[in-house]
Amino acid sequence: MTIGHVIKILRIQRNMTQEQVALEADMATSNVSRIEKGQRQPSQKALLKLAKALNTTPSMLYAACEQPINDIFSFLDMTDNGEKTAKNINQLLLNNDAQTVLKLFSELTPNNKCLLLEQLKTLHKWQTKTDG
């Protein structure tokens, strides 16, 4: 997970536009866009400004980078009492197939979730052996 991806998630969670973040961070909107897309890594100075604009700290941004993609929103939400926009985040980050899989998975019983996970792991191992 890139720092830019986390910045984008946090910006959306805060209901802010790139322009608003750029204005608060005293930088060009195009720089915010490039950072969010992973086309540019922010300097420490820029990261500090972005974190301040998003009402967080650089260390929190780095910590969020270490989380699995599906846990980033909840991780950031635990540290924030702002509005929840998980649906919007998921739509931005996941394609239609992934959204469908997650929706169907969430409707399974706990036993069936475990069974499906084991089947996926087996399929993944088999695929890796046959593709390699």
Short mmCIF file of C-alpha atoms in Angstrom, two decimals:
data_model
loop_
_atom_site.label_atom_id
_atom_site.label_comp_id
_atom_site.label_asym_id
_atom_site.label_seq_id
_atom_site.Cartn_x
_atom_site.Cartn_y
_atom_site.Cartn_z
CA MET A 1 0.00 0.00 0.00
CA THR A 2 1.40 3.39 -0.93
CA ILE A 3 1.27 6.45 1.26
CA GLY A 4 -0.64 8.20 -1.52
CA HIS A 5 -3.37 5.57 -1.41
CA VAL A 6 -3.75 6.11 2.34
CA ILE A 7 -3.86 9.89 1.84
CA LYS A 8 -6.64 9.43 -0.72
CA ILE A 9 -8.65 7.19 1.61
CA LEU A 10 -8.26 9.63 4.49
CA ARG A 11 -9.17 12.59 2.26
CA ILE A 12 -12.37 10.84 1.16
CA GLN A 13 -13.10 9.82 4.74
CA ARG A 14 -12.82 13.48 5.71
CA ASN A 15 -15.14 14.46 2.83
CA MET A 16 -12.47 16.70 1.36
CA THR A 17 -11.57 17.37 -2.26
CA GLN A 18 -8.01 17.35 -3.55
CA GLU A 19 -8.33 21.10 -3.92
CA GLN A 20 -9.26 21.52 -0.26
CA VAL A 21 -6.36 19.37 0.90
CA ALA A 22 -3.96 21.23 -1.40
CA LEU A 23 -5.16 24.59 -0.08
CA GLU A 24 -4.77 23.46 3.55
CA ALA A 25 -1.34 21.96 2.82
CA ASP A 26 -0.21 25.00 0.79
CA MET A 27 0.67 22.97 -2.29
CA ALA A 28 -0.57 22.53 -5.83
CA THR A 29 -3.60 20.34 -6.45
CA SER A 30 -1.63 18.53 -9.16
CA ASN A 31 0.93 17.49 -6.52
CA VAL A 32 -1.79 16.05 -4.30
CA SER A 33 -3.19 14.19 -7.31
CA ARG A 34 0.21 12.75 -8.27
CA ILE A 35 0.89 11.66 -4.69
CA GLU A 36 -2.51 9.95 -4.40
CA LYS A 37 -1.96 8.13 -7.70
CA GLY A 38 1.47 6.94 -6.55
CA GLN A 39 3.20 8.86 -9.35
CA ARG A 40 5.18 10.89 -6.84
CA GLN A 41 6.40 10.24 -3.31
CA PRO A 42 5.91 13.16 -0.92
CA SER A 43 8.93 14.70 0.73
CA GLN A 44 8.95 14.69 4.53
CA LYS A 45 7.97 18.36 4.48
CA ALA A 46 5.07 17.70 2.08
CA LEU A 47 3.96 14.68 4.10
CA LEU A 48 3.90 16.77 7.27
CA LYS A 49 1.77 19.41 5.52
CA LEU A 50 -0.61 16.79 4.11
CA ALA A 51 -0.97 15.08 7.48
CA LYS A 52 -1.74 18.40 9.13
CA ALA A 53 -4.29 19.24 6.42
CA LEU A 54 -5.95 15.87 7.06
CA ASN A 55 -5.84 16.35 10.84
CA THR A 56 -3.52 13.43 11.48
CA THR A 57 0.19 12.67 11.81
CA PRO A 58 2.75 11.26 9.38
CA SER A 59 3.23 8.29 11.71
CA MET A 60 -0.49 7.49 11.47
CA LEU A 61 -0.26 7.61 7.67
CA TYR A 62 2.72 5.24 7.72
CA ALA A 63 0.95 2.93 10.17
CA ALA A 64 -2.09 2.81 7.89
CA CYS A 65 0.21 1.80 5.01
CA GLU A 66 1.12 -1.34 6.93
CA GLN A 67 -2.51 -2.46 7.19
CA PRO A 68 -4.13 -4.89 4.72
CA ILE A 69 -6.12 -2.98 2.11
CA ASN A 70 -9.46 -4.14 3.53
CA ASP A 71 -8.53 -2.92 7.02
CA ILE A 72 -7.28 0.57 6.18
CA PHE A 73 -10.64 2.27 6.43
CA SER A 74 -11.46 0.71 9.80
CA PHE A 75 -7.92 1.42 11.03
CA LEU A 76 -8.24 5.10 10.13
CA ASP A 77 -11.80 5.14 11.45
CA MET A 78 -10.62 3.89 14.85
CA THR A 79 -8.48 6.99 15.12
CA ASP A 80 -11.16 9.32 13.82
CA ASN A 81 -14.71 10.12 14.85
CA GLY A 82 -15.60 11.60 11.43
CA GLU A 83 -18.34 10.44 9.08
CA LYS A 84 -18.12 6.88 7.78
CA THR A 85 -17.86 6.54 4.02
CA ALA A 86 -16.83 2.89 3.71
CA LYS A 87 -19.16 2.31 0.78
CA ASN A 88 -17.56 5.15 -1.21
CA ILE A 89 -14.06 3.96 -0.31
CA ASN A 90 -14.81 0.40 -1.41
CA GLN A 91 -16.27 1.60 -4.70
CA LEU A 92 -13.11 3.61 -5.40
CA LEU A 93 -10.67 0.87 -4.46
CA LEU A 94 -12.33 -2.31 -5.69
CA ASN A 95 -13.50 -3.37 -9.13
CA ASN A 96 -16.98 -4.84 -9.67
CA ASP A 97 -15.85 -8.46 -9.34
CA ALA A 98 -14.12 -7.78 -6.02
CA GLN A 99 -17.17 -5.88 -4.72
CA THR A 100 -19.41 -8.82 -5.67
CA VAL A 101 -17.10 -11.33 -4.00
CA LEU A 102 -16.96 -9.28 -0.79
CA LYS A 103 -20.73 -8.80 -0.74
CA LEU A 104 -21.40 -12.51 -1.21
CA PHE A 105 -18.70 -13.46 1.30
CA SER A 106 -20.19 -11.16 3.94
CA GLU A 107 -23.54 -12.96 3.61
CA LEU A 108 -22.08 -16.42 4.32
CA THR A 109 -22.30 -18.17 7.67
CA PRO A 110 -19.06 -18.29 9.69
CA ASN A 111 -18.58 -21.99 8.87
CA ASN A 112 -19.05 -21.37 5.16
CA LYS A 113 -16.63 -18.43 5.30
CA CYS A 114 -13.96 -20.74 6.73
CA LEU A 115 -14.70 -23.37 4.09
CA LEU A 116 -14.50 -20.84 1.26
CA LEU A 117 -11.22 -19.42 2.56
CA GLU A 118 -9.68 -22.89 2.66
CA GLN A 119 -10.88 -23.57 -0.88
CA LEU A 120 -9.41 -20.26 -2.09
CA LYS A 121 -6.07 -21.04 -0.46
CA THR A 122 -6.01 -24.46 -2.11
CA LEU A 123 -6.95 -22.99 -5.49
CA HIS A 124 -4.25 -20.33 -5.13
CA LYS A 125 -1.59 -22.95 -4.32
CA TRP A 126 -2.71 -25.08 -7.26
CA GLN A 127 -2.68 -22.08 -9.61
CA THR A 128 0.81 -21.07 -8.48
CA LYS A 129 2.14 -24.59 -9.14
CA THR A 130 0.55 -24.87 -12.60
CA ASP A 131 1.45 -21.33 -13.73
CA GLY A 132 5.03 -21.44 -12.47
#
